[in-house]
Short mmCIF file of C-alpha atoms and ligand atoms in Angstrom, two decimals:
data_model
loop_
_atom_site.label_atom_id
_atom_site.label_comp_id
_atom_site.label_asym_id
_atom_site.label_seq_id
_atom_site.Cartn_x
_atom_site.Cartn_y
_atom_site.Cartn_z
CA MET A 273 161.40 110.44 81.70
CA ALA A 274 158.70 112.42 83.51
CA PRO A 275 158.82 112.50 87.32
CA ILE A 276 156.78 109.60 88.67
CA ALA A 277 154.64 111.21 91.29
CA GLN A 278 152.49 114.27 91.56
CA ARG A 279 151.17 115.71 94.78
CA PRO A 280 147.63 114.37 95.29
CA ARG A 281 144.94 116.92 94.52
CA GLY A 282 143.95 119.02 97.52
CA THR A 283 147.23 118.52 99.36
CA GLN A 284 150.07 120.94 99.82
CA ASP A 285 153.76 120.86 100.57
CA LEU A 286 154.59 123.09 103.47
CA LEU A 287 157.97 124.30 102.27
CA PRO A 288 160.62 125.97 104.44
CA ALA A 289 159.31 129.41 103.43
CA ASP A 290 155.86 128.40 104.78
CA GLN A 291 157.22 127.23 108.12
CA PRO A 292 157.42 130.61 109.90
CA TYR A 293 153.62 130.86 109.58
CA TRP A 294 153.12 127.35 110.95
CA ASP A 295 155.62 127.96 113.74
CA ALA A 296 153.71 131.13 114.64
CA MET A 297 150.34 129.32 114.68
CA GLU A 298 151.62 126.40 116.72
CA GLY A 299 153.56 128.66 119.08
CA ALA A 300 150.47 130.81 119.66
CA ALA A 301 148.37 127.66 120.16
CA LYS A 302 150.70 126.36 122.87
CA ALA A 303 151.05 129.72 124.55
CA VAL A 304 147.38 130.70 124.54
CA ALA A 305 145.96 127.24 125.32
CA GLY A 306 148.55 126.90 128.08
CA ARG A 307 147.45 130.21 129.60
CA PHE A 308 143.95 128.76 130.01
CA GLY A 309 145.19 125.44 131.43
CA TYR A 310 144.57 123.35 128.31
CA GLN A 311 146.95 120.42 127.88
CA ARG A 312 148.20 118.88 124.65
CA ILE A 313 146.74 115.63 123.36
CA GLU A 314 147.48 113.66 120.20
CA THR A 315 145.33 110.88 118.84
CA PRO A 316 145.96 108.51 115.90
CA ILE A 317 145.66 109.70 112.30
CA PHE A 318 143.31 106.79 111.60
CA GLU A 319 140.46 105.44 113.71
CA PRO A 320 137.71 102.82 113.35
CA THR A 321 135.26 104.11 110.73
CA GLU A 322 132.37 103.67 113.14
CA LEU A 323 133.76 106.35 115.45
CA PHE A 324 133.06 109.03 112.85
CA GLN A 325 129.80 107.48 111.67
CA ARG A 326 128.47 107.65 115.20
CA GLY A 327 130.28 110.87 116.10
CA ALA A 328 129.98 113.33 113.22
CA GLY A 329 126.81 111.47 112.22
CA GLU A 330 125.54 109.66 109.14
CA SER A 331 123.70 112.75 107.91
CA SER A 332 126.79 114.99 107.97
CA ASP A 333 128.55 115.70 104.67
CA ILE A 334 131.78 114.58 106.27
CA VAL A 335 130.51 111.05 106.83
CA ALA A 336 128.19 110.83 103.84
CA LYS A 337 130.65 112.02 101.20
CA GLU A 338 134.06 112.97 102.47
CA MET A 339 135.75 110.17 104.37
CA TYR A 340 138.97 108.46 103.35
CA THR A 341 137.96 104.96 104.36
CA PHE A 342 139.89 101.76 103.72
CA ASN A 343 140.15 98.21 104.94
CA ASP A 344 143.45 97.25 106.50
CA ARG A 345 145.09 93.87 106.03
CA GLY A 346 143.06 92.50 108.92
CA ASN A 347 139.91 93.60 107.08
CA ARG A 348 139.01 96.26 109.65
CA SER A 349 137.35 99.38 108.29
CA LEU A 350 139.51 102.38 109.18
CA THR A 351 139.16 106.05 108.30
CA LEU A 352 141.71 108.86 108.09
CA ARG A 353 140.35 111.23 110.71
CA PRO A 354 138.15 113.93 109.16
CA GLU A 355 137.84 115.81 112.46
CA GLY A 356 139.21 115.69 115.98
CA THR A 357 136.36 115.86 118.45
CA ALA A 358 135.07 112.27 118.30
CA PRO A 359 138.62 110.83 118.59
CA ILE A 360 139.33 113.04 121.57
CA VAL A 361 136.15 112.01 123.37
CA ARG A 362 137.16 108.39 122.69
CA ALA A 363 140.66 109.07 124.08
CA TYR A 364 139.16 110.85 127.11
CA PHE A 365 137.47 107.59 128.11
CA ASP A 366 140.17 105.19 126.82
CA GLY A 367 142.87 107.10 128.67
CA GLY A 368 140.93 107.37 131.95
CA LEU A 369 140.72 111.17 131.75
CA ASP A 370 137.08 110.83 132.81
CA ARG A 371 138.38 109.90 136.27
CA GLU A 372 140.50 113.03 136.63
CA PRO A 373 139.21 116.31 138.06
CA GLN A 374 136.68 117.77 135.63
CA PRO A 375 136.52 119.51 133.26
CA VAL A 376 139.46 118.08 131.36
CA ARG A 377 140.89 120.73 129.05
CA LEU A 378 142.74 119.56 125.96
CA PHE A 379 144.28 121.09 122.86
CA TYR A 380 145.69 119.60 119.69
CA TYR A 381 146.93 120.37 116.23
CA GLY A 382 147.63 118.23 113.21
CA PRO A 383 146.38 116.97 109.84
CA TYR A 384 142.80 115.93 109.00
CA PHE A 385 141.41 114.44 105.78
CA ARG A 386 138.24 115.21 103.87
CA TYR A 387 137.47 114.14 100.34
CA ASP A 388 135.77 117.28 99.01
CA ARG A 389 136.22 119.22 95.78
CA PRO A 390 139.44 121.20 96.30
CA GLN A 391 139.26 124.96 95.84
CA ALA A 392 140.87 128.07 97.32
CA GLY A 393 140.98 127.48 101.09
CA ARG A 394 139.60 123.97 100.85
CA PHE A 395 142.02 121.07 101.02
CA ARG A 396 141.75 117.31 101.18
CA GLU A 397 144.52 117.24 103.72
CA LEU A 398 143.78 120.13 106.05
CA HIS A 399 145.22 121.12 109.40
CA GLN A 400 143.42 122.17 112.54
CA PHE A 401 144.29 123.62 115.90
CA GLY A 402 141.53 122.68 118.29
CA ILE A 403 140.55 122.65 121.93
CA GLU A 404 138.03 120.57 123.87
CA ALA A 405 136.79 121.07 127.44
CA ILE A 406 135.10 117.85 128.50
CA GLY A 407 133.15 116.94 131.61
CA ASP A 408 131.29 120.10 132.60
CA ALA A 409 128.13 121.64 131.15
CA SER A 410 128.69 125.22 132.34
CA PRO A 411 128.00 127.71 129.54
CA VAL A 412 130.90 129.73 130.94
CA LEU A 413 133.13 127.08 129.33
CA ASP A 414 131.52 127.99 125.99
CA VAL A 415 132.58 131.57 126.72
CA GLU A 416 136.05 130.35 127.67
CA ALA A 417 136.42 128.48 124.36
CA ILE A 418 135.42 131.55 122.38
CA VAL A 419 137.69 133.85 124.39
CA LEU A 420 140.58 131.42 123.92
CA GLY A 421 140.03 131.39 120.16
CA TRP A 422 139.78 135.17 120.11
CA ASN A 423 143.07 135.41 122.00
CA TRP A 424 144.73 133.07 119.49
CA PHE A 425 143.84 135.47 116.67
CA ALA A 426 145.09 138.37 118.79
CA ALA A 427 148.40 136.57 119.48
CA LEU A 428 148.83 136.17 115.72
CA ASP A 429 147.88 139.79 115.17
CA ILE A 430 145.02 138.79 112.87
CA GLY A 431 142.32 141.43 112.66
CA GLY A 432 139.07 141.42 110.73
CA VAL A 433 137.72 138.28 112.40
CA SER A 434 133.98 138.18 113.05
CA LEU A 435 132.24 135.85 115.47
CA HIS A 436 128.94 134.25 114.45
CA LEU A 437 126.89 132.77 117.24
CA ASN A 438 123.76 130.69 117.60
CA SER A 439 122.14 128.09 119.84
CA ILE A 440 120.65 124.98 118.27
CA GLY A 441 118.98 123.69 121.41
CA ASP A 442 119.16 120.17 122.76
CA GLU A 443 117.25 116.91 122.68
CA VAL A 444 114.52 118.48 124.82
CA CYS A 445 113.60 121.35 122.49
CA ARG A 446 115.03 120.32 119.15
CA PRO A 447 112.65 117.49 118.21
CA ALA A 448 109.61 119.78 118.37
CA TYR A 449 111.43 122.48 116.43
CA ARG A 450 112.52 119.94 113.81
CA GLU A 451 108.85 119.11 113.25
CA LEU A 452 107.95 122.78 113.05
CA LEU A 453 110.61 123.26 110.39
CA ARG A 454 109.35 120.25 108.45
CA GLU A 455 105.81 121.62 108.65
CA TYR A 456 107.04 124.89 107.24
CA TYR A 457 108.93 123.25 104.38
CA ARG A 458 106.46 120.44 103.57
CA PRO A 459 104.20 122.46 101.22
CA HIS A 460 107.30 123.64 99.34
CA LEU A 461 109.09 120.32 98.96
CA ALA A 462 108.76 120.28 95.19
CA LYS A 463 110.55 123.63 94.98
CA LEU A 464 113.57 122.48 97.00
CA SER A 465 116.85 121.33 95.51
CA GLU A 466 117.51 117.61 95.57
CA GLU A 467 120.09 117.97 98.35
CA SER A 468 117.68 119.97 100.48
CA ARG A 469 114.95 117.36 100.03
CA ALA A 470 117.35 114.78 101.42
CA ARG A 471 118.14 117.09 104.34
CA PHE A 472 114.41 117.60 104.95
CA GLU A 473 114.19 113.88 105.71
CA LYS A 474 117.44 113.29 107.58
CA ASN A 475 118.34 116.51 109.34
CA PRO A 476 116.07 119.45 108.54
CA LEU A 477 118.23 121.98 110.47
CA ARG A 478 120.78 121.62 107.73
CA LEU A 479 118.32 123.14 105.26
CA PHE A 480 119.89 126.40 106.44
CA ASP A 481 123.24 125.31 105.01
CA SER A 482 121.89 125.25 101.48
CA LYS A 483 123.64 127.65 99.13
CA ASP A 484 121.21 126.83 96.34
CA PRO A 485 119.54 130.02 95.05
CA GLN A 486 116.33 128.01 94.67
CA ASP A 487 116.24 127.47 98.45
CA GLU A 488 117.19 131.01 99.49
CA ALA A 489 113.74 132.55 99.41
CA LEU A 490 112.26 129.78 101.53
CA LYS A 491 115.08 130.04 104.04
CA ARG A 492 114.25 133.68 104.68
CA ASP A 493 110.85 132.99 106.24
CA ALA A 494 111.68 129.69 107.94
CA PRO A 495 111.27 129.51 111.74
CA HIS A 496 114.55 129.74 113.72
CA ILE A 497 115.40 127.41 116.57
CA ILE A 498 116.65 130.34 118.62
CA ASP A 499 112.98 131.35 119.01
CA HIS A 500 112.01 127.84 120.16
CA LEU A 501 114.60 126.99 122.83
CA CYS A 502 113.53 125.29 126.04
CA ALA A 503 114.13 127.28 129.23
CA PRO A 504 117.47 125.65 130.21
CA CYS A 505 118.87 126.14 126.68
CA ALA A 506 117.67 129.75 126.59
CA GLU A 507 119.22 130.43 130.01
CA ALA A 508 122.52 128.88 128.98
CA PHE A 509 122.57 130.97 125.81
CA GLN A 510 121.89 134.10 127.84
CA VAL A 511 124.98 133.34 129.95
CA VAL A 512 127.08 132.93 126.80
CA LYS A 513 125.91 136.26 125.40
CA GLU A 514 126.48 138.05 128.70
CA GLY A 515 129.91 136.47 129.05
CA LEU A 516 130.97 137.61 125.60
CA ALA A 517 129.66 141.09 126.27
CA SER A 518 131.59 141.34 129.53
CA GLU A 519 134.74 140.07 127.79
CA GLU A 520 134.13 142.72 125.14
CA ILE A 521 134.02 140.23 122.29
CA PRO A 522 131.68 141.45 119.57
CA PHE A 523 129.44 138.82 118.03
CA GLU A 524 126.75 138.54 115.44
CA LEU A 525 123.72 136.45 116.25
CA ASN A 526 123.26 134.23 113.24
CA PRO A 527 120.05 132.20 113.56
CA GLU A 528 120.92 130.30 110.38
CA LEU A 529 124.21 128.96 111.75
CA VAL A 530 123.58 125.24 112.32
CA ARG A 531 127.04 123.65 111.65
CA GLY A 532 127.62 120.58 109.53
CA LEU A 533 128.30 117.97 112.21
CA ASP A 534 125.48 116.13 113.94
CA TYR A 535 126.90 116.20 117.45
CA TYR A 536 126.24 119.80 118.42
CA THR A 537 123.87 120.94 121.14
CA ARG A 538 123.18 124.46 122.38
CA THR A 539 125.98 126.94 121.59
CA VAL A 540 127.45 126.84 118.10
CA PHE A 541 129.83 129.42 116.68
CA GLU A 542 132.15 130.25 113.82
CA PHE A 543 134.92 132.73 113.38
CA GLN A 544 134.88 134.11 109.86
CA HIS A 545 137.28 136.28 107.90
CA ALA A 546 136.10 138.48 105.06
CA SER A 547 139.38 138.31 103.14
CA LEU A 548 138.91 134.60 102.51
CA GLY A 549 135.76 135.41 100.57
CA GLY A 550 133.31 132.99 99.09
CA ALA A 551 132.03 129.88 100.75
CA GLN A 552 135.30 129.03 102.50
CA ASN A 553 135.33 132.04 104.81
CA ALA A 554 135.13 130.12 108.10
CA LEU A 555 138.42 130.21 109.94
CA CYS A 556 137.04 128.22 112.83
CA GLY A 557 134.00 126.21 113.85
CA GLY A 558 132.95 125.03 117.24
CA GLY A 559 130.29 124.51 119.80
CA ARG A 560 128.90 122.37 122.58
CA TYR A 561 128.38 118.63 122.09
CA ASP A 562 126.68 117.31 125.21
CA GLY A 563 125.26 114.27 123.39
CA LEU A 564 128.44 113.09 121.67
CA ALA A 565 129.86 110.83 124.40
CA ALA A 566 126.56 108.95 124.69
CA ALA A 567 126.29 108.66 120.89
CA LEU A 568 129.69 106.95 120.98
CA GLY A 569 128.46 104.54 123.63
CA TYR A 570 130.11 106.15 126.66
CA ARG A 571 128.59 107.61 129.79
CA SER A 572 126.76 110.82 128.91
CA THR A 573 129.33 113.61 129.32
CA PRO A 574 129.11 117.23 128.21
CA GLY A 575 131.81 118.96 126.19
CA VAL A 576 132.59 122.10 124.24
CA GLY A 577 135.36 123.07 121.85
CA PHE A 578 136.42 124.44 118.50
CA ALA A 579 138.78 123.77 115.63
CA MET A 580 140.68 126.47 113.78
CA GLY A 581 141.46 125.88 110.12
CA MET A 582 145.23 126.40 110.07
CA ASP A 583 145.53 126.30 106.28
CA ARG A 584 143.03 129.14 105.99
CA THR A 585 144.63 131.03 108.86
CA ALA A 586 148.00 130.68 107.07
CA ILE A 587 146.44 132.31 103.98
CA VAL A 588 145.23 135.25 106.08
CA LEU A 589 148.57 135.52 107.90
CA LYS A 590 150.50 135.59 104.63
CA GLN A 591 148.30 138.37 103.33
CA SER A 592 148.60 140.49 106.44
CA LYS A 593 152.04 139.87 107.83
CA PRO A 594 154.95 138.45 105.82
CA LEU A 595 157.22 136.33 108.00
CA THR A 596 160.66 135.09 107.02
CA LEU A 597 162.85 132.25 108.18
CA PRO A 598 165.61 133.25 110.58
CA GLY A 599 169.00 133.01 108.84
CA PRO A 600 172.01 131.20 110.32
CA ASP A 601 174.50 133.03 112.48
CA ILE A 602 177.39 131.98 110.30
CA TYR A 603 177.77 130.78 106.74
CA ALA A 604 181.01 128.77 106.55
CA VAL A 605 182.70 128.74 103.16
CA ALA A 606 185.66 126.76 101.87
CA LEU A 607 187.12 128.40 98.80
CA GLU A 608 188.65 125.20 97.49
CA ALA A 609 187.68 121.56 97.80
CA ALA A 610 190.86 120.85 99.75
CA ASP A 611 189.70 123.28 102.48
CA GLU A 612 186.28 121.70 102.96
CA LEU A 613 186.95 119.35 105.86
CA TYR A 614 188.99 122.02 107.60
CA VAL A 615 186.08 124.47 107.37
CA PHE A 616 183.59 121.77 108.31
CA HIS A 617 185.52 121.20 111.51
CA LEU A 618 185.62 124.93 112.31
CA ALA A 619 181.83 124.92 111.82
CA SER A 620 181.55 122.05 114.33
CA THR A 621 183.58 124.03 116.86
CA LEU A 622 181.26 127.01 116.44
CA ARG A 623 178.12 124.84 116.76
CA ALA A 624 179.50 123.37 119.97
CA ARG A 625 179.30 126.95 121.29
CA GLY A 626 175.63 127.08 120.34
CA HIS A 627 175.96 129.06 117.11
CA ARG A 628 173.84 128.17 114.12
CA VAL A 629 176.25 127.43 111.28
CA VAL A 630 175.57 126.42 107.69
CA PHE A 631 178.44 124.72 105.89
CA ASP A 632 178.69 125.47 102.18
CA PRO A 633 180.26 122.66 100.15
CA GLY A 634 181.74 122.75 96.68
CA PRO A 635 184.10 125.03 94.84
CA ALA A 636 182.68 128.28 93.47
CA ARG A 637 183.76 131.86 93.06
CA LEU A 638 183.87 133.92 96.22
CA ASP A 639 181.22 136.39 95.01
CA ALA A 640 178.86 133.48 94.22
CA LYS A 641 179.42 132.05 97.71
CA LEU A 642 178.74 135.43 99.32
CA ARG A 643 175.51 135.78 97.36
CA LYS A 644 174.43 132.41 98.76
CA ALA A 645 175.32 133.58 102.28
CA ALA A 646 173.24 136.74 101.77
CA ARG A 647 170.32 134.77 100.33
CA ARG A 648 170.29 132.57 103.44
CA GLY A 649 170.24 135.68 105.60
CA ALA A 650 173.48 134.84 107.43
CA ARG A 651 174.87 137.46 109.78
CA LEU A 652 178.51 136.45 109.33
CA ALA A 653 180.47 134.56 106.71
CA LEU A 654 183.53 132.50 107.60
CA LEU A 655 185.90 132.27 104.65
CA VAL A 656 188.92 130.00 104.36
CA GLY A 657 191.21 129.50 101.36
CA PRO A 658 194.66 128.00 100.97
CA GLU A 659 196.30 131.27 102.00
CA GLU A 660 194.35 131.47 105.28
CA ARG A 661 195.10 127.84 106.06
CA GLU A 662 198.76 128.33 105.48
CA LYS A 663 198.86 131.32 107.83
CA ASN A 664 196.54 129.66 110.36
CA GLN A 665 194.01 132.42 109.83
CA VAL A 666 190.38 132.77 108.91
CA VAL A 667 188.41 135.62 107.36
CA ILE A 668 185.25 136.80 109.10
CA ARG A 669 182.86 138.96 107.12
CA ASP A 670 179.99 140.96 108.52
CA MET A 671 177.28 140.43 105.93
CA ALA A 672 175.32 143.59 106.72
CA SER A 673 178.21 146.07 106.68
CA LYS A 674 180.13 144.11 104.01
CA THR A 675 183.36 144.54 105.97
CA GLN A 676 185.75 141.73 106.68
CA ALA A 677 188.96 141.02 108.57
CA SER A 678 191.56 138.28 108.80
CA ILE A 679 192.00 136.94 112.30
CA ALA A 680 194.12 134.23 113.86
CA LYS A 681 192.29 130.92 113.94
CA GLY A 682 192.70 130.82 117.72
CA GLU A 683 190.60 133.99 118.00
CA LEU A 684 187.69 132.63 115.99
CA LEU A 685 185.41 131.75 118.90
CA SER A 686 185.93 134.96 120.82
CA THR A 687 185.63 137.18 117.72
CA VAL A 688 182.44 135.48 116.57
CA GLY A 689 181.05 135.64 120.10
CA GLN A 690 181.68 139.38 120.21
CA MET A 691 180.30 140.09 116.76
CA LEU A 692 177.12 138.11 117.32
CA GLY A 693 176.64 139.12 120.92
CA GLY A 694 177.20 142.81 120.24
CA ALA A 695 174.65 143.10 117.44
P1 HAM B 107 134.61 122.07 111.18
O1 HAM B 107 133.76 123.29 111.09
O2 HAM B 107 134.26 120.92 110.31
O3 HAM B 107 134.61 121.65 112.71
O4 HAM B 107 136.09 122.49 110.89
C1 HAM B 107 136.70 123.54 111.60
C2 HAM B 107 137.52 124.42 110.67
O5 HAM B 107 138.45 123.61 109.93
C3 HAM B 107 136.71 125.13 109.58
O6 HAM B 107 136.12 126.30 110.07
C4 HAM B 107 137.77 125.42 108.55
O7 HAM B 107 138.49 126.59 108.88
C5 HAM B 107 138.69 124.22 108.68
N1 HAM B 107 138.40 123.26 107.60
C6 HAM B 107 137.43 122.34 107.56
N2 HAM B 107 137.46 121.66 106.39
C7 HAM B 107 138.48 122.18 105.68
C8 HAM B 107 139.04 121.92 104.38
N3 HAM B 107 138.57 120.96 103.60
N4 HAM B 107 140.11 122.65 103.99
C9 HAM B 107 140.62 123.62 104.79
N5 HAM B 107 140.14 123.90 106.01
C10 HAM B 107 139.08 123.21 106.45
C11 HAM B 107 135.25 120.55 113.24
O8 HAM B 107 136.08 119.92 112.65
C12 HAM B 107 134.91 120.29 114.67
N6 HAM B 107 135.64 119.08 115.12
C13 HAM B 107 135.24 121.49 115.53
C14 HAM B 107 134.93 121.30 116.96
C15 HAM B 107 135.81 121.01 117.95
N7 HAM B 107 133.75 121.38 117.53
C16 HAM B 107 133.85 121.15 118.81
N8 HAM B 107 135.09 120.88 119.10
#
């Protein structure tokens, strides 16, 4: 009979061999976010569908095409979270964080769900590490977010990251620009791809996201919002650029960077990595979202943040820096079935001292057992057969030097302590 289940398309199993990369990413997230005073938050995996409709916005691809939405048994429409920012703004108000000293700085990591066509670097279950600083409009917090992200890459020793930066204005300057853009595109509507025609109506800024060769030529001469910012947006952007320069973080101004979520205002940015290639080269996306809280029905509250794509970062990490699982201190082997419980108990005694011990069950030849110990990367092997039991002895083998000695059972803890401590 064939196995019953297959992994759903666009998902992955993160096997033990993958875990060192995830440990490194999560460890760096905690360490770096902690250094900047960001505190961990976790929100539910599913939320009311409306949160994302109003947050990411009806015109975003995420909401229009990619949500995992279902009705629960109480007939409520719920959605597996496609992104973290709207849920965190909800939690900020639900949890009373809006009454704490501002800004409130939060970080998070976990799984997100988007129903898109899977390809290299694009998953249906993806993972993000993100930060949000909510409750203060200072553009220096935009700089802080970018510096924090930059430091995360540095902590992981990931080079080759480029920062793309733009400002997409706010509700003061964007409406006029939107009209300007429509005016520019209107005479060419017939030449646009179908998707771009829909964007022309709903959210013309996203015309810049088109990858359609048909639209490329038109994109080149289109007006850029960066040239049409109102004075406060232009001043804020100036601070961001100066801040990055003084922090010595190189950036590329990318006037076509508009981001795919509707909630952004002013600063938007992406970290990209050339080795990912193709369309999925963004390792991270972020920006300011001063209108999001109000769009969700809360008191107007500014915020800024980013989300790193951990799956893509894992791909880059694997290419640049192989990491392996740490092996156990001791691999404990019974040579015959009758010795198993005896060895299991010795293993317990060693664990009580804080050693990491893997017990190996089942009869097998000694050389096969030692190969298993080596494969697991154990530093020592503990070997017990009928002869050792009879003499109240054990054999300790140093796996690296391939030397071994019989010792009295009573000396096990001190010998192991010396051998492990002295290495
Ligand atoms: P986003 O640009 O949609 O932003 O996603 C951020 C990052 O998540 C992307 O740059 C990418 O690395 C990764 N990512 C997105 N979709 C996938 C996928 N299908 N497979 C693999 N990786 C993916 C947001 O989600 C915003 N909430 C970021 C933010 C936080 N803005 C402000 N605060």
